[in-house]
mmCIF file of C-alpha atoms and ligand atoms in Angstrom:
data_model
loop_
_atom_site.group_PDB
_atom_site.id
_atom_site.type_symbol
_atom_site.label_atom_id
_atom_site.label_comp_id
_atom_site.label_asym_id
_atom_site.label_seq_id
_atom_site.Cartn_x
_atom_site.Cartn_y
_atom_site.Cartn_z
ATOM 1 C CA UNK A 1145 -23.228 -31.849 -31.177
ATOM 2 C CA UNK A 1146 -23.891 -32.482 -27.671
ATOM 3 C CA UNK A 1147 -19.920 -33.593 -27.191
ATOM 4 C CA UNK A 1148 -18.951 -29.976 -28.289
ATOM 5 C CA UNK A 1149 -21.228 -28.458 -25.915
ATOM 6 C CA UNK A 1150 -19.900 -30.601 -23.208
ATOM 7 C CA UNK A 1151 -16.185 -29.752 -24.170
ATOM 8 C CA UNK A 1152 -16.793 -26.034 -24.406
ATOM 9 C CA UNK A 1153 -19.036 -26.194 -20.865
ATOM 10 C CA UNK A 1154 -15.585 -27.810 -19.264
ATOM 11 C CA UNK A 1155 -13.113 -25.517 -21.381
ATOM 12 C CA UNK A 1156 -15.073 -22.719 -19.502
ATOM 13 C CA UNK A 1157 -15.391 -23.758 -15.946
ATOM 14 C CA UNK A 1158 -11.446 -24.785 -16.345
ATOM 15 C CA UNK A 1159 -11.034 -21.262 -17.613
ATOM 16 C CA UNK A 1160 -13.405 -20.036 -14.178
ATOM 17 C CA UNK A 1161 -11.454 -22.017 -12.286
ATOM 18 C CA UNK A 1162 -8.037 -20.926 -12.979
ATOM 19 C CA UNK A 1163 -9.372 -16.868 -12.751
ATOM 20 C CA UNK A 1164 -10.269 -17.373 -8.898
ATOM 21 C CA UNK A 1165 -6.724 -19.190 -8.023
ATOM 22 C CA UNK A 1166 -5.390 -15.843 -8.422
ATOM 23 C CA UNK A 1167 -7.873 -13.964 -7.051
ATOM 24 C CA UNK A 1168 -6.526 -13.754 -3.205
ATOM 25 C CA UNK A 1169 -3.339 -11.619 -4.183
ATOM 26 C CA UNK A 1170 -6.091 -8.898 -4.836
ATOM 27 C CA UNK A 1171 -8.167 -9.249 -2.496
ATOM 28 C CA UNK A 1172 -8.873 -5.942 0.028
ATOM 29 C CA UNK A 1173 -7.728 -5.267 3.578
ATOM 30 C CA UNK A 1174 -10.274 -3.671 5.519
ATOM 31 C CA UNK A 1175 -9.526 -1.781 8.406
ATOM 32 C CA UNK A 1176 -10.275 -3.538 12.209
ATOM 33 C CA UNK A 1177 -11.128 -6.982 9.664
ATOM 34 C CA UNK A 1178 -8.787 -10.166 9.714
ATOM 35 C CA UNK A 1179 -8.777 -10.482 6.442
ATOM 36 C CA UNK A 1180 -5.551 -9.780 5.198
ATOM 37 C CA UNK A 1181 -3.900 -9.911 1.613
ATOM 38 C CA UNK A 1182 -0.484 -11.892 1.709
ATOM 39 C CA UNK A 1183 2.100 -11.133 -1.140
ATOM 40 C CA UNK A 1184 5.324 -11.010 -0.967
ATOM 41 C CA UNK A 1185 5.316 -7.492 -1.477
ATOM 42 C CA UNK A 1186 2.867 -6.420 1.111
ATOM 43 C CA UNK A 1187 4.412 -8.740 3.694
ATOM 44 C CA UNK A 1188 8.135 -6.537 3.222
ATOM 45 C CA UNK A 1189 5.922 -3.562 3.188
ATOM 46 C CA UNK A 1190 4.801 -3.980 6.518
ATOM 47 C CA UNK A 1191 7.946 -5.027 7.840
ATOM 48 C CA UNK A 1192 9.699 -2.138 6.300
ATOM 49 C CA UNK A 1193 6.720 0.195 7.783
ATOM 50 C CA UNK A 1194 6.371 -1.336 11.165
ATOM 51 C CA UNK A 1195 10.148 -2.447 11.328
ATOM 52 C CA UNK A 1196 13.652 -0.614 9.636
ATOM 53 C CA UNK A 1197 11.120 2.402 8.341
ATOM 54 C CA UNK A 1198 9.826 3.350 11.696
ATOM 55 C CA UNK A 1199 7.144 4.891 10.131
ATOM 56 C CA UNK A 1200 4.583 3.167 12.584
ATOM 57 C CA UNK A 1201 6.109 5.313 15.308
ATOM 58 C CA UNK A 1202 4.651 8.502 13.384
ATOM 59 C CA UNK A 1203 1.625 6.760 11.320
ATOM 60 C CA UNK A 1204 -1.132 5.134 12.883
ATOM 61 C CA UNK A 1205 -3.456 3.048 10.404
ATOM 62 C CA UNK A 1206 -6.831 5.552 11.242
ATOM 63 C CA UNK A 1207 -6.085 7.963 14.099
ATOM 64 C CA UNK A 1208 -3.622 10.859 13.545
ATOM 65 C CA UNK A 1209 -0.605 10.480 15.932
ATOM 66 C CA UNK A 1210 2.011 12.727 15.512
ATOM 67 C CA UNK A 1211 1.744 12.636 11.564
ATOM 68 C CA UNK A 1212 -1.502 12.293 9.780
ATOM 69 C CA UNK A 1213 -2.925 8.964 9.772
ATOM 70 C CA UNK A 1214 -2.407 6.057 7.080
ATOM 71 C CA UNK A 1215 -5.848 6.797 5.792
ATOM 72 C CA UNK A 1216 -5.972 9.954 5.301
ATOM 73 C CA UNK A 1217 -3.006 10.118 3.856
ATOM 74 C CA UNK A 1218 -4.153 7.660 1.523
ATOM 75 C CA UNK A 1219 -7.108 9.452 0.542
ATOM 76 C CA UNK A 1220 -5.877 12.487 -0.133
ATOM 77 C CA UNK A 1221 -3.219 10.685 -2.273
ATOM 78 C CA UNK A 1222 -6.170 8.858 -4.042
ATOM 79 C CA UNK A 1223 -8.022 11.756 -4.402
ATOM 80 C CA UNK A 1224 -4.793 13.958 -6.130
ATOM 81 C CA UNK A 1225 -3.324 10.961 -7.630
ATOM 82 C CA UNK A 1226 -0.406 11.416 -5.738
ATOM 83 C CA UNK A 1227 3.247 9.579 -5.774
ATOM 84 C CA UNK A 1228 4.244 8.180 -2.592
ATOM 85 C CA UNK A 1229 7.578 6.976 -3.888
ATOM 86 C CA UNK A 1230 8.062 9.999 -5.502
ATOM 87 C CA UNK A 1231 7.107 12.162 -2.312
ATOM 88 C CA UNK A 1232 9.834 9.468 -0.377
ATOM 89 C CA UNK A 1233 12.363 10.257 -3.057
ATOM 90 C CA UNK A 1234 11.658 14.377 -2.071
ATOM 91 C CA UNK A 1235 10.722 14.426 -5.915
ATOM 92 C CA UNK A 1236 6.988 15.542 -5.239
ATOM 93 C CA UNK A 1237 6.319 18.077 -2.219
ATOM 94 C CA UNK A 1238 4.005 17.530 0.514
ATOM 95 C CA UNK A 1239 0.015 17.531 -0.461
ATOM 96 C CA UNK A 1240 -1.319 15.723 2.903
ATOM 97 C CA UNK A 1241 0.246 18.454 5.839
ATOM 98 C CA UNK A 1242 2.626 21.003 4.323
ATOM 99 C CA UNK A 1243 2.861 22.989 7.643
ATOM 100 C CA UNK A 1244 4.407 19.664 9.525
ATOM 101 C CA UNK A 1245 6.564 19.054 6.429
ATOM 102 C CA UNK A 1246 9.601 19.589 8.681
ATOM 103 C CA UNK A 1247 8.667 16.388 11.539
ATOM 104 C CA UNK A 1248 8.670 14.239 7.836
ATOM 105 C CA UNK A 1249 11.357 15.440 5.963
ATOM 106 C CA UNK A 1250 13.460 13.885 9.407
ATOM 107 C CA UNK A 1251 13.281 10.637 7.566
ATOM 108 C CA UNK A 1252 14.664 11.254 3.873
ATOM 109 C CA UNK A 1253 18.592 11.044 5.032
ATOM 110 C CA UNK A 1254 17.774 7.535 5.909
ATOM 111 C CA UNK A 1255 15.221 6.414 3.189
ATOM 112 C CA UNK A 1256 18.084 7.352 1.251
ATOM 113 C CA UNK A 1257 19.419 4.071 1.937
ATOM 114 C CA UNK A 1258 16.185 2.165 1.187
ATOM 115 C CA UNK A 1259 15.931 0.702 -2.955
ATOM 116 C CA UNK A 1260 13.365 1.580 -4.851
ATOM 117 C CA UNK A 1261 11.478 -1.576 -4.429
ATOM 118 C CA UNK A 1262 11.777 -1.145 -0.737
ATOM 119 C CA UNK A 1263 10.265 2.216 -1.239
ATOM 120 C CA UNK A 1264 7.564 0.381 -3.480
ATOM 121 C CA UNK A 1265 6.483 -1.873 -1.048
ATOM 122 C CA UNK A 1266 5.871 0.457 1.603
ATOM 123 C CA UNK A 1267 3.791 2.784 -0.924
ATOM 124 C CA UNK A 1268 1.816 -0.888 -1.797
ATOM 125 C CA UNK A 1269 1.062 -1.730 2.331
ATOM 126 C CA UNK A 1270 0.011 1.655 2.477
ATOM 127 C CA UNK A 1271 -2.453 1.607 -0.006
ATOM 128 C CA UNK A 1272 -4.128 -1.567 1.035
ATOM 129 C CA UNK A 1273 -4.903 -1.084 4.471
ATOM 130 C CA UNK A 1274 -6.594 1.534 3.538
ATOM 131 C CA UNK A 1275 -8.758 0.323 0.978
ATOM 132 C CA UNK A 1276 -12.285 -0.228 2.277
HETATM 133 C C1 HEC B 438 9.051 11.568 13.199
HETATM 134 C C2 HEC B 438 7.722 11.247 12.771
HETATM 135 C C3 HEC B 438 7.539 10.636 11.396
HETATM 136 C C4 HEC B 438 8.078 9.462 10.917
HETATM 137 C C5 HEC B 438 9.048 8.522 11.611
HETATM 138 C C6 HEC B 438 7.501 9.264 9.596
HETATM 139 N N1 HEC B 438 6.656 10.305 9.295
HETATM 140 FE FE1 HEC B 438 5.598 10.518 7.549
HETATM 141 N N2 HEC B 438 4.872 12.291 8.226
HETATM 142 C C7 HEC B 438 5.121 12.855 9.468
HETATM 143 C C8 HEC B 438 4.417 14.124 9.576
HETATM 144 C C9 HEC B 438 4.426 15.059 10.793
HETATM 145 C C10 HEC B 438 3.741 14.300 8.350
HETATM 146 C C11 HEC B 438 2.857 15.491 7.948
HETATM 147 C C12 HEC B 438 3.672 16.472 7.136
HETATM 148 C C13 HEC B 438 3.584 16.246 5.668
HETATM 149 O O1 HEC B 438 2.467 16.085 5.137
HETATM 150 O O2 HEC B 438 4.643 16.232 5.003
HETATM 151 C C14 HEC B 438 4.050 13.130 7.525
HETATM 152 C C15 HEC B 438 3.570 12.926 6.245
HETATM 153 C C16 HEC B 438 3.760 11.780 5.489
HETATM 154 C C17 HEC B 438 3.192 11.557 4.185
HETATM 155 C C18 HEC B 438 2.288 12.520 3.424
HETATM 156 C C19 HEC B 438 3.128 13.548 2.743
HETATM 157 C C20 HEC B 438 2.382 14.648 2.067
HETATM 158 O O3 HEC B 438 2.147 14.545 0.856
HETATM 159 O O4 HEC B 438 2.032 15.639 2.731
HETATM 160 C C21 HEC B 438 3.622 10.331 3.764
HETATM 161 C C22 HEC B 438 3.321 9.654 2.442
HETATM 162 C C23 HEC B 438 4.449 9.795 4.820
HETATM 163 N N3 HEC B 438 4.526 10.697 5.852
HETATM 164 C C24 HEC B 438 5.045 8.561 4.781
HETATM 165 C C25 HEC B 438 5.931 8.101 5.750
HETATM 166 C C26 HEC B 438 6.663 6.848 5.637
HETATM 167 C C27 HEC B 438 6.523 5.855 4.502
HETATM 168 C C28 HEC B 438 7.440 6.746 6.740
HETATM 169 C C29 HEC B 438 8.440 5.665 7.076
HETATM 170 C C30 HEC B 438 9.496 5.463 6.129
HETATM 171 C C31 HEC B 438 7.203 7.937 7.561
HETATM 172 N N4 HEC B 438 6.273 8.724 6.928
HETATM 173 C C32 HEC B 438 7.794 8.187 8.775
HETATM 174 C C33 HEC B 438 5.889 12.317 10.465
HETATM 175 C C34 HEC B 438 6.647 11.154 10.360
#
């Protein structure tokens, strides 16, 4: 009797154990914190974002530059359940800043050229960062 307990005690910490090696691909990025999630994903995300996408040039993480900020576009998306790829793809219109629509829609000729993964992994990087 006591065996069994001891095997089903070990069965579940192996089972713990194996639930918090994954655990660091979900882990949150806070804003101004070092802590940073690492996936493959997120790391082409914010190449594609900072790098080939440009979009850094328009979209600071939390101040408005010349478009809105990566928060607050975030939360508004959050808050509508909006689709970034979608809105990328000029399938959804503009929820966030409809009267600068025009500065944005600049970009769509050459996201054109990015794959839907690309396109993915942006909307992912986005949506980190921003999660608090
Ligand atoms: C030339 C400046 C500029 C660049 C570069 C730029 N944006 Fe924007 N973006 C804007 C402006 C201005 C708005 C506000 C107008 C709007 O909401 O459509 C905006 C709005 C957005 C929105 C919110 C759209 C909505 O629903 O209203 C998203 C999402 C977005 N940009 C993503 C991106 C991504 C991803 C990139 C890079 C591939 C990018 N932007 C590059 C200027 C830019």
């Amino acid at each position: 009797m006591k065996n069994l307990f001891l095997i089903l005690l070990s069965a579940a910490f192996l089972i713990a154990s194996c639930n918090s090696e994954k655990k660091p691909e979900k882990e949150k990025i806070v804003i101004g914190s070092k802590k940073k999630t690492t996936s493959p994903e997120y790391e082409l995300g914010k190449e594609l974002f900072k790098g080939k996408g440009n979009c850094y040039s328009c979209h600071r993480m939390d101040k408005k530059s010349v478009g809105p900020s990566v928060a607050e576009i975030m939360k508004i998306y959050k808050e509508q359940n909006g689709d970034i790829v979608g809105f990328l793809r000029q399938k959804k219109d503009p929820i966030v800043d409809p009267e600068n629509y025009a500065v944005m829609k600049t970009n769509f000729a050459r996201l054109e050229k990015f794959t839907d993964e690309e396109l993915k992994a942006i909307a992912l990087y986005m949506n980190e960062v921003t999660v608090k």
